[in-house]
DNA sequence: AATTATTTTTAGGTAAATCTAAAAATAATT
DNA sequence: AATTATTTTTAGATTTACCTAAAAATAATT
């Protein structure tokens, strides 16, 4: 069976919204997809007919195994293309999301596999998110939010929680990127800012907002 | 202004059908796009309103300068992606057309320019067709059909007239590819077959059909 | 428990791109 | 020039993905 770009976008959105527990509501989906609740209801009926999800009126929605498989295939393409754009074409990681939103709908299976091989089977995309392999498996994220890292525990920046240009600008200014090693020296409860130290640099303070936008992997 | 995938496919089809002289007819377009004449008429009105072409009832159609510009941008993307697929991802040139039909509609301008640079600004795609540069200019094709090459004139294979797997299979068997140098030793008028010679190999005969599917550049 | 607020669905409609069948225009033949 | 054939356009439907407004179901408050 084949799916329209719109259908694929719905499946991916549901995948991202559905946590381990709980169903996804019509309004959540409408907000995520910048559309109206009535349109979502229409599409859910259609996707249910295609057996991609389970849905009952007023009860919200969950992906079926088929639906999850499709979602993982789309996420795989999205993240592989993002990796390609940053690693091979020298895009900044704040510029790739929109382009990958289009590229993720290119249908050729062979293309995905060849692209993966060309890139050297990367495990994480430029934002630190795991790339599903051809069977839909992805590396478990051991990363934690920087705000939750214990004091004096050395860790490596492994991901970002936002893909905005503004965040990238700030990170560049502070010379922080994916792979940077740092540790927390102090946490200030007044404004939840934290003092961090990078290698042989002097410690400096970063805001709560910035700390929450960074994910790290203890080393 | 932005254009739908369908609109882009119409513009590209008109571009390929319109020779220096003459307008493109509704039926020609319908055949090329595997659709019906009535659908073509509808779309031509729409594209005329968008000033991409000149069209008068029953008189056929021609691209405006705007239309040509758009067509060249699409052809550029199509051929750059084909080059990428063959050169970087190791596709065979008989496998890339369908994939490029999708990739040519990815809208990011920056992507095209970065891809072009990454590929080293190639001038010709894997089928020997010229790739328009960012201004829409393309290298002039000095190639001639192999059937028209004079006897004993050394030439280099520069393009193919078909992208079928069947042709590729035959060319592989005869060890002929883009770049192969050869000359014609004899032409047989009975069946229009020709005898060709490659470097230090013994001469052998190829059919009229094969000769017509090959383009060469005298060296 | 009754009322009020929120969420979700239904009903009915629009725009894009397609189709078939019939009408109109143009081209080719007698 | 008249007839016939072909091409092209119009008329009217269909499908997909939207929308707004109203109705129905569920959740939250009094
Ligand atoms: Mn992204
Ligand atoms: Mn990402
Ligand atoms: Mn092609
Ligand atoms: Mn080509």
mmCIF file of C-alpha atoms (C1' of nucleotides) in Angstrom, chain A residues 4 6 35-36 38-39 42 46 58, chain D residues 16-21 24-26:
data_model
loop_
_atom_site.group_PDB
_atom_site.id
_atom_site.type_symbol
_atom_site.label_atom_id
_atom_site.label_comp_id
_atom_site.label_asym_id
_atom_site.label_seq_id
_atom_site.Cartn_x
_atom_site.Cartn_y
_atom_site.Cartn_z
ATOM 1 C CA UNK A 4 0.082 10.376 0.533
ATOM 2 C CA UNK A 6 -0.420 14.196 4.146
ATOM 3 C CA UNK A 35 -4.859 22.257 11.002
ATOM 4 C CA UNK A 36 -8.356 22.068 12.467
ATOM 5 C CA UNK A 38 -12.555 18.622 12.103
ATOM 6 C CA UNK A 39 -9.900 17.865 9.492
ATOM 7 C CA UNK A 42 -11.717 13.076 8.831
ATOM 8 C CA UNK A 46 -9.245 7.230 6.766
ATOM 9 C CA UNK A 58 -13.911 10.639 21.536
ATOM 10 C "C1'" DT D 16 -8.665 14.305 -1.543
ATOM 11 C "C1'" DA D 17 -7.721 17.489 1.850
ATOM 12 C "C1'" DC D 18 -9.149 21.216 3.662
ATOM 13 C "C1'" DC D 19 -12.520 24.680 6.004
ATOM 14 C "C1'" DT D 20 -16.630 26.874 9.188
ATOM 15 C "C1'" DA D 21 -20.531 26.407 11.944
ATOM 16 C "C1'" DA D 24 -23.145 15.995 20.407
ATOM 17 C "C1'" DA D 25 -20.244 13.987 23.865
ATOM 18 C "C1'" DT D 26 -17.196 14.426 27.649
#
